[in-house]
Amino acid sequence: MKSNDIRSSFLEFFAERGHKVVSSSPLIPQDDPTLLFTNAGMNQFKNVFLGLEKRDYKKAASSQKCLRAGGKHNDLENVGFTARHHTFFEMLGNFSFGDYFKAEAIDFAWEWVTKTLGLDPKHLYATVFREDDDAERLWRKIAPQLGDRVLRFDEHDNFWSMGESGPCGPCSEIHYDRGPQYPGELNGDGDRFMEIWNLVFMQYNRDESKTLTPLPKPSVDTGAGLERFCMVLQNAESNYDTDLFMALLDKVAKLSGMEYFDDSRGISHRVISDHARALAFAIADGGIISNEGRGYVLRRILRRAARHGRLLGMHEPFLHKIVEPLVQVMGGHYQEISAKRSHIELVVKSEEEQFGRTLDTGLEIFEDIIKKVESSGAKLIPGSEVFRLYDTYGFPVDLTEVMAKERGLHLDMVGFEEELKKQRERSRKESMFSGTSMVGGPIEVKRPSGMERFVGYDKNSIVTNIENIQVLADDIKLILQQTPFYAESGGQVGDTGKIFSDQFTIEINDTKKFNDEHIHIGRVLKGEIPERYSGRITAAINENNRADIKRNHTATHLLHKALRIVLGEHVHQAGSLVAPDRLRFDFTHFRAMAPEEIDKVEQIAIDKIREDLPVRWENKRLEEARKMGAMALFGEKYGEIVRVVTTGEPPNIFSMELCGGTHVDHTAEIGNFVITQETAIAAGMRRIEALTGSGAGQFLDEQYKIVAQIREYLKKDVDRLAEDDISKFRTLAGNAHRRVLQREHLTKQIDDYQAGIERELKRMQKDSRGKLAEKAGQIEPAANLDGGKLKLFRFDDTHDAKLYADIFSAMNPEAAVVALSGSNGQFAIKSQDYEYSKRIFDDMKEFGARGGGKPTISGSMPKDKITSFIEKVREKFNNV
């Protein structure tokens, strides 16, 4: 069976048995900040298992995209070396939320594995927790063919928990015996026994004292690796020798000219194929490559793959070319990688090109490390240096090890592991997200059945009750029975306003969402609020603040559509901020927008505002909304019923998006609209910032004032300009709004004037350089060494040391020159022999010098160390 057939068979099997087939959630978690990436099928059901959320079904099945490359679950360094480890993989799973339990879960698993897939029971083993008599009894009853192949193991292998505390329970695993030709033991090392399915029976709650209490409604969470089922059913040597990977491996072989082998010779092929899958799916789901958090993990994955490409002789960007066969294999089921193929390719190519430059720098650093180690007579590269290559320059440890062995050296892996442990601890602390919590543990809301929690789409103030209160120092947090306050979500900031009664007034400065509850955060302005308050209160939002937010949110939808019209359908939202004073929109695009593109996008939005289009919203079933063509917005969590926001009327609908935010009724309410900035935020990611309403009007007024000031400058005589005039003009021209400046008559005047300024500035610089050269000619070398090959010049003003070095070098073309400022400690080293310059710089470092650069090395050193440095160099060359 092919991978698509296995996946379909699993989902159809459970659908026929009353399970709701739920789509895979994105790899980038949208509602669980504790996760680096989605790493298991149960992630999207976590709140259901915790009893914090209810669904309209009690049993489900899914094929979940998973990525394990950081944190607790990290298989990155094993990828390529084993038959079964991956960064990206698919987890087939069936789930019961208090519906069925062990008997049904075991029966379903055995039926699908042996009857639907047709696996021979003689090759199967079942493992259970050592104390789980029920599971062993059920296996022997349901699957008597197993005989004595039902085995008990300890907690490490057969007990699962969500965390240190919370839901947990024993698990039962199904293993496939591949035969004695493969080494390995059950639940041990080796590839003979392959775990293909894990059935988790959540039947306890573990408290902080480690005490287990039976849950009132035991549940089931299972996970089966699609890649492993493919290996077993296709009788393959490894997961890589299946239809999921062969097209990718063939592409790597074709690009590199190196044949693939299913042994150690194929490690690089396997790494590249695995990592290409992880990158493509993560980027398609909104992942951004960067220097922190998830982005840093994705950068490491890409750099590891790129380096393995170099081991195969590929020195130009190639990884983006693996996306094509991946789309052919998996794009049918996961249409997001098909829809975003061009974007994925552009992001990967751009990042790989950048790494090529970084890699060259890293290789220089590696050579410097080798020289230091060899000069000391050692054979071990310090762990701190191995970690620096790994952490700063993206060198996988296996790469450093290969390069070290080529030079007859070894790595200090103990020291490296110590540095890695420190870095992981830093990452752990940085990745801890603090949620909002309330006093008294889980919140029991007394809301009557059918009562809506959020009523702010239609009402700005209501009379309601307080359900929960938390007072911490000057802050107070409230949960209301009903609320008009919008909680921060989908990029829209939380509402502000007041909550009051006859006894107190509370100013609300933010509204957050936690466990599906609206948390109102503020401070008491008047009176006192008791810990328990049963009286009625009035909750009223700041209407002006909400009105500005609505303008910016609807404008965001107009902007999104306008970008797709101007730049293409590859544009997708990658993040947003909708605040009362501004909007920010992050989107997928591979290059900076041209000024005329920005103007066109802006004008489309302005035109739609002037057309006064109606903005309507209605609730639809998710599948129906998608069929209508509604776009999903990044960061939103969608249930079965979604809110569809439409701008315009049929048949001329301008935009249609799934959105839970608040909006104006007609686009004319937005008023002014102006784009203030367009910048890059990551490879293949751009950001637009814009203003609406009075904020946009004020911004344009300021730009016209700048233009008026520029007009005054245009009347000045260039020949009489001072340097501060030049600086002021450049600042004004840089701040002026591009759309205003593009009026042709003014642009021509500014360009001509700018050209005159540049000519005058060059003349000033030439005169200044001439005077400096004249002064430099009067400066005698503080040291003339190495037969005239090295000259040290000391000067006592604050002119640029690099400029002095240029002049001294022109005066002494055969020598290496060092320019040193006794005034501020600045220095510059210039020579036709860069290695000679680096040796001089190494001597300077002993006296506190810091700097770098190529071909001129420049920086600074403590000025009181200059004399000592000069004496040391004199002594050094006298002793040669």
PDB file of N, CA and C in Angstrom, residues 121-182:
ATOM      1  N   PRO A 121      -0.237 -11.619  12.212  1.00  0.00           N
ATOM      2  CA  PRO A 121      -0.146 -11.552  13.683  1.00  0.00           C
ATOM      3  C   PRO A 121       1.132 -12.166  14.237  1.00  0.00           C
ATOM      4  N   LYS A 122       1.758 -13.089  13.483  1.00  0.00           N
ATOM      5  CA  LYS A 122       2.973 -13.742  13.956  1.00  0.00           C
ATOM      6  C   LYS A 122       4.124 -12.746  14.117  1.00  0.00           C
ATOM      7  N   HIS A 123       4.025 -11.619  13.416  1.00  0.00           N
ATOM      8  CA  HIS A 123       5.085 -10.606  13.492  1.00  0.00           C
ATOM      9  C   HIS A 123       4.781  -9.523  14.528  1.00  0.00           C
ATOM     10  N   LEU A 124       3.668  -9.634  15.232  1.00  0.00           N
ATOM     11  CA  LEU A 124       3.233  -8.553  16.112  1.00  0.00           C
ATOM     12  C   LEU A 124       3.443  -8.890  17.582  1.00  0.00           C
ATOM     13  N   TYR A 125       3.779  -7.849  18.348  1.00  0.00           N
ATOM     14  CA  TYR A 125       3.902  -7.929  19.799  1.00  0.00           C
ATOM     15  C   TYR A 125       3.058  -6.808  20.400  1.00  0.00           C
ATOM     16  N   ALA A 126       2.547  -7.046  21.612  1.00  0.00           N
ATOM     17  CA  ALA A 126       1.853  -5.995  22.361  1.00  0.00           C
ATOM     18  C   ALA A 126       2.557  -5.831  23.704  1.00  0.00           C
ATOM     19  N   THR A 127       2.786  -4.581  24.090  1.00  0.00           N
ATOM     20  CA  THR A 127       3.373  -4.320  25.408  1.00  0.00           C
ATOM     21  C   THR A 127       2.373  -3.542  26.249  1.00  0.00           C
ATOM     22  N   VAL A 128       2.394  -3.797  27.554  1.00  0.00           N
ATOM     23  CA  VAL A 128       1.485  -3.114  28.476  1.00  0.00           C
ATOM     24  C   VAL A 128       2.280  -2.677  29.704  1.00  0.00           C
ATOM     25  N   PHE A 129       1.698  -1.766  30.480  1.00  0.00           N
ATOM     26  CA  PHE A 129       2.311  -1.315  31.728  1.00  0.00           C
ATOM     27  C   PHE A 129       2.290  -2.469  32.735  1.00  0.00           C
ATOM     28  N   ARG A 130       3.368  -2.576  33.524  1.00  0.00           N
ATOM     29  CA  ARG A 130       3.534  -3.728  34.425  1.00  0.00           C
ATOM     30  C   ARG A 130       2.379  -3.905  35.402  1.00  0.00           C
ATOM     31  N   GLU A 131       1.636  -2.826  35.715  1.00  0.00           N
ATOM     32  CA  GLU A 131       0.527  -2.929  36.667  1.00  0.00           C
ATOM     33  C   GLU A 131      -0.844  -2.965  35.989  1.00  0.00           C
ATOM     34  N   ASP A 132      -0.863  -2.973  34.649  1.00  0.00           N
ATOM     35  CA  ASP A 132      -2.136  -2.870  33.934  1.00  0.00           C
ATOM     36  C   ASP A 132      -2.678  -4.258  33.593  1.00  0.00           C
ATOM     37  N   ASP A 133      -3.307  -4.870  34.571  1.00  0.00           N
ATOM     38  CA  ASP A 133      -3.884  -6.209  34.361  1.00  0.00           C
ATOM     39  C   ASP A 133      -4.983  -6.179  33.316  1.00  0.00           C
ATOM     40  N   ASP A 134      -5.776  -5.099  33.305  1.00  0.00           N
ATOM     41  CA  ASP A 134      -6.894  -5.012  32.362  1.00  0.00           C
ATOM     42  C   ASP A 134      -6.404  -5.067  30.924  1.00  0.00           C
ATOM     43  N   ALA A 135      -5.355  -4.286  30.620  1.00  0.00           N
ATOM     44  CA  ALA A 135      -4.860  -4.239  29.242  1.00  0.00           C
ATOM     45  C   ALA A 135      -4.346  -5.606  28.799  1.00  0.00           C
ATOM     46  N   GLU A 136      -3.603  -6.292  29.665  1.00  0.00           N
ATOM     47  CA  GLU A 136      -3.087  -7.611  29.284  1.00  0.00           C
ATOM     48  C   GLU A 136      -4.244  -8.589  29.068  1.00  0.00           C
ATOM     49  N   ARG A 137      -5.235  -8.559  29.962  1.00  0.00           N
ATOM     50  CA  ARG A 137      -6.379  -9.463  29.821  1.00  0.00           C
ATOM     51  C   ARG A 137      -7.115  -9.201  28.508  1.00  0.00           C
ATOM     52  N   LEU A 138      -7.298  -7.923  28.164  1.00  0.00           N
ATOM     53  CA  LEU A 138      -8.013  -7.581  26.937  1.00  0.00           C
ATOM     54  C   LEU A 138      -7.240  -8.004  25.691  1.00  0.00           C
ATOM     55  N   TRP A 139      -5.919  -7.842  25.717  1.00  0.00           N
ATOM     56  CA  TRP A 139      -5.127  -8.279  24.560  1.00  0.00           C
ATOM     57  C   TRP A 139      -5.250  -9.794  24.358  1.00  0.00           C
ATOM     58  N   ARG A 140      -5.186 -10.521  25.439  1.00  0.00           N
ATOM     59  CA  ARG A 140      -5.255 -11.981  25.307  1.00  0.00           C
ATOM     60  C   ARG A 140      -6.634 -12.431  24.839  1.00  0.00           C
ATOM     61  N   LYS A 141      -7.675 -11.646  25.194  1.00  0.00           N
ATOM     62  CA  LYS A 141      -9.028 -11.986  24.774  1.00  0.00           C
ATOM     63  C   LYS A 141      -9.271 -11.585  23.315  1.00  0.00           C
ATOM     64  N   ILE A 142      -8.877 -10.361  22.951  1.00  0.00           N
ATOM     65  CA  ILE A 142      -9.147  -9.825  21.608  1.00  0.00           C
ATOM     66  C   ILE A 142      -8.190 -10.388  20.570  1.00  0.00           C
ATOM     67  N   ALA A 143      -6.937 -10.634  20.978  1.00  0.00           N
ATOM     68  CA  ALA A 143      -5.924 -11.090  20.011  1.00  0.00           C
ATOM     69  C   ALA A 143      -5.239 -12.345  20.533  1.00  0.00           C
ATOM     70  N   PRO A 144      -5.969 -13.476  20.602  1.00  0.00           N
ATOM     71  CA  PRO A 144      -5.357 -14.712  21.124  1.00  0.00           C
ATOM     72  C   PRO A 144      -4.174 -15.181  20.276  1.00  0.00           C
ATOM     73  N   GLN A 145      -4.106 -14.705  18.994  1.00  0.00           N
ATOM     74  CA  GLN A 145      -2.990 -15.109  18.124  1.00  0.00           C
ATOM     75  C   GLN A 145      -1.640 -14.651  18.663  1.00  0.00           C
ATOM     76  N   LEU A 146      -1.655 -13.650  19.562  1.00  0.00           N
ATOM     77  CA  LEU A 146      -0.397 -13.151  20.101  1.00  0.00           C
ATOM     78  C   LEU A 146       0.274 -14.153  21.040  1.00  0.00           C
ATOM     79  N   GLY A 147      -0.523 -14.994  21.666  1.00  0.00           N
ATOM     80  CA  GLY A 147       0.049 -15.983  22.578  1.00  0.00           C
ATOM     81  C   GLY A 147       0.838 -15.318  23.692  1.00  0.00           C
ATOM     82  N   ASP A 148       2.127 -15.704  23.812  1.00  0.00           N
ATOM     83  CA  ASP A 148       2.965 -15.140  24.882  1.00  0.00           C
ATOM     84  C   ASP A 148       3.651 -13.851  24.457  1.00  0.00           C
ATOM     85  N   ARG A 149       3.237 -13.269  23.360  1.00  0.00           N
ATOM     86  CA  ARG A 149       3.862 -12.026  22.876  1.00  0.00           C
ATOM     87  C   ARG A 149       3.130 -10.784  23.401  1.00  0.00           C
ATOM     88  N   VAL A 150       2.491 -10.907  24.576  1.00  0.00           N
ATOM     89  CA  VAL A 150       1.962  -9.758  25.310  1.00  0.00           C
ATOM     90  C   VAL A 150       2.867  -9.596  26.529  1.00  0.00           C
ATOM     91  N   LEU A 151       3.662  -8.517  26.541  1.00  0.00           N
ATOM     92  CA  LEU A 151       4.724  -8.366  27.535  1.00  0.00           C
ATOM     93  C   LEU A 151       4.523  -7.106  28.372  1.00  0.00           C
ATOM     94  N   ARG A 152       4.975  -7.189  29.638  1.00  0.00           N
ATOM     95  CA  ARG A 152       4.842  -6.049  30.559  1.00  0.00           C
ATOM     96  C   ARG A 152       6.174  -5.293  30.661  1.00  0.00           C
ATOM     97  N   PHE A 153       6.064  -3.975  30.720  1.00  0.00           N
ATOM     98  CA  PHE A 153       7.256  -3.136  30.877  1.00  0.00           C
ATOM     99  C   PHE A 153       6.989  -2.062  31.933  1.00  0.00           C
ATOM    100  N   ASP A 154       8.070  -1.399  32.341  1.00  0.00           N
ATOM    101  CA  ASP A 154       7.971  -0.410  33.412  1.00  0.00           C
ATOM    102  C   ASP A 154       7.438   0.935  32.904  1.00  0.00           C
ATOM    103  N   GLU A 155       7.400   1.875  33.846  1.00  0.00           N
ATOM    104  CA  GLU A 155       6.820   3.199  33.585  1.00  0.00           C
ATOM    105  C   GLU A 155       7.525   3.921  32.441  1.00  0.00           C
ATOM    106  N   HIS A 156       8.838   3.741  32.333  1.00  0.00           N
ATOM    107  CA  HIS A 156       9.592   4.441  31.292  1.00  0.00           C
ATOM    108  C   HIS A 156       9.053   4.135  29.902  1.00  0.00           C
ATOM    109  N   ASP A 157       8.651   2.884  29.673  1.00  0.00           N
ATOM    110  CA  ASP A 157       8.199   2.472  28.343  1.00  0.00           C
ATOM    111  C   ASP A 157       6.687   2.490  28.176  1.00  0.00           C
ATOM    112  N   ASN A 158       5.946   2.273  29.234  1.00  0.00           N
ATOM    113  CA  ASN A 158       4.510   2.053  29.066  1.00  0.00           C
ATOM    114  C   ASN A 158       3.642   2.838  30.042  1.00  0.00           C
ATOM    115  N   PHE A 159       4.037   4.074  30.313  1.00  0.00           N
ATOM    116  CA  PHE A 159       3.170   4.965  31.082  1.00  0.00           C
ATOM    117  C   PHE A 159       3.353   6.362  30.517  1.00  0.00           C
ATOM    118  N   TRP A 160       2.241   7.047  30.258  1.00  0.00           N
ATOM    119  CA  TRP A 160       2.293   8.360  29.580  1.00  0.00           C
ATOM    120  C   TRP A 160       1.653   9.418  30.457  1.00  0.00           C
ATOM    121  N   SER A 161       2.234  10.617  30.441  1.00  0.00           N
ATOM    122  CA  SER A 161       1.649  11.734  31.182  1.00  0.00           C
ATOM    123  C   SER A 161       1.766  13.001  30.354  1.00  0.00           C
ATOM    124  N   MET A 162       0.814  13.906  30.568  1.00  0.00           N
ATOM    125  CA  MET A 162       0.797  15.164  29.840  1.00  0.00           C
ATOM    126  C   MET A 162       1.852  16.122  30.388  1.00  0.00           C
ATOM    127  N   GLY A 163       2.237  15.949  31.648  1.00  0.00           N
ATOM    128  CA  GLY A 163       3.229  16.798  32.286  1.00  0.00           C
ATOM    129  C   GLY A 163       3.564  16.231  33.647  1.00  0.00           C
ATOM    130  N   GLU A 164       4.232  17.045  34.482  1.00  0.00           N
ATOM    131  CA  GLU A 164       4.568  16.600  35.827  1.00  0.00           C
ATOM    132  C   GLU A 164       3.305  16.291  36.635  1.00  0.00           C
ATOM    133  N   SER A 165       2.238  17.013  36.322  1.00  0.00           N
ATOM    134  CA  SER A 165       0.944  16.745  36.942  1.00  0.00           C
ATOM    135  C   SER A 165      -0.115  16.812  35.859  1.00  0.00           C
ATOM    136  N   GLY A 166      -1.321  16.346  36.175  1.00  0.00           N
ATOM    137  CA  GLY A 166      -2.409  16.369  35.205  1.00  0.00           C
ATOM    138  C   GLY A 166      -2.768  14.991  34.715  1.00  0.00           C
ATOM    139  N   PRO A 167      -3.586  14.896  33.636  1.00  0.00           N
ATOM    140  CA  PRO A 167      -4.034  13.602  33.113  1.00  0.00           C
ATOM    141  C   PRO A 167      -2.860  12.713  32.717  1.00  0.00           C
ATOM    142  N   CYS A 168      -2.984  11.431  33.019  1.00  0.00           N
ATOM    143  CA  CYS A 168      -1.938  10.469  32.692  1.00  0.00           C
ATOM    144  C   CYS A 168      -2.534   9.072  32.718  1.00  0.00           C
ATOM    145  N   GLY A 169      -1.736   8.097  32.359  1.00  0.00           N
ATOM    146  CA  GLY A 169      -2.229   6.730  32.412  1.00  0.00           C
ATOM    147  C   GLY A 169      -1.300   5.762  31.718  1.00  0.00           C
ATOM    148  N   PRO A 170      -1.568   4.474  31.867  1.00  0.00           N
ATOM    149  CA  PRO A 170      -0.744   3.457  31.213  1.00  0.00           C
ATOM    150  C   PRO A 170      -0.969   3.475  29.708  1.00  0.00           C
ATOM    151  N   CYS A 171      -0.004   2.971  28.979  1.00  0.00           N
ATOM    152  CA  CYS A 171      -0.178   2.867  27.528  1.00  0.00           C
ATOM    153  C   CYS A 171       0.183   1.459  27.069  1.00  0.00           C
ATOM    154  N   SER A 172      -0.309   1.137  25.898  1.00  0.00           N
ATOM    155  CA  SER A 172      -0.065  -0.178  25.318  1.00  0.00           C
ATOM    156  C   SER A 172       0.434   0.022  23.889  1.00  0.00           C
ATOM    157  N   GLU A 173       1.571  -0.591  23.562  1.00  0.00           N
ATOM    158  CA  GLU A 173       2.193  -0.386  22.249  1.00  0.00           C
ATOM    159  C   GLU A 173       2.119  -1.654  21.408  1.00  0.00           C
ATOM    160  N   ILE A 174       1.955  -1.435  20.105  1.00  0.00           N
ATOM    161  CA  ILE A 174       2.019  -2.545  19.147  1.00  0.00           C
ATOM    162  C   ILE A 174       3.360  -2.454  18.429  1.00  0.00           C
ATOM    163  N   HIS A 175       4.111  -3.547  18.427  1.00  0.00           N
ATOM    164  CA  HIS A 175       5.427  -3.603  17.788  1.00  0.00           C
ATOM    165  C   HIS A 175       5.398  -4.624  16.651  1.00  0.00           C
ATOM    166  N   TYR A 176       6.171  -4.339  15.617  1.00  0.00           N
ATOM    167  CA  TYR A 176       6.277  -5.263  14.471  1.00  0.00           C
ATOM    168  C   TYR A 176       7.689  -5.839  14.442  1.00  0.00           C
ATOM    169  N   ASP A 177       7.764  -7.153  14.421  1.00  0.00           N
ATOM    170  CA  ASP A 177       9.055  -7.848  14.376  1.00  0.00           C
ATOM    171  C   ASP A 177       9.471  -8.007  12.914  1.00  0.00           C
ATOM    172  N   ARG A 178      10.550  -7.330  12.542  1.00  0.00           N
ATOM    173  CA  ARG A 178      11.021  -7.352  11.149  1.00  0.00           C
ATOM    174  C   ARG A 178      11.872  -8.572  10.833  1.00  0.00           C
ATOM    175  N   GLY A 179      12.213  -9.344  11.876  1.00  0.00           N
ATOM    176  CA  GLY A 179      12.953 -10.572  11.622  1.00  0.00           C
ATOM    177  C   GLY A 179      14.350 -10.554  12.200  1.00  0.00           C
ATOM    178  N   PRO A 180      14.929 -11.743  12.414  1.00  0.00           N
ATOM    179  CA  PRO A 180      16.244 -11.866  13.061  1.00  0.00           C
ATOM    180  C   PRO A 180      17.393 -11.298  12.238  1.00  0.00           C
ATOM    181  N   GLN A 181      17.156 -10.990  10.958  1.00  0.00           N
ATOM    182  CA  GLN A 181      18.235 -10.418  10.146  1.00  0.00           C
ATOM    183  C   GLN A 181      18.588  -8.998  10.577  1.00  0.00           C
ATOM    184  N   TYR A 182      17.702  -8.408  11.405  1.00  0.00           N
ATOM    185  CA  TYR A 182      17.968  -7.075  11.930  1.00  0.00           C
ATOM    186  C   TYR A 182      18.338  -7.178  13.403  1.00  0.00           C
TER     187      TYR A 182
END
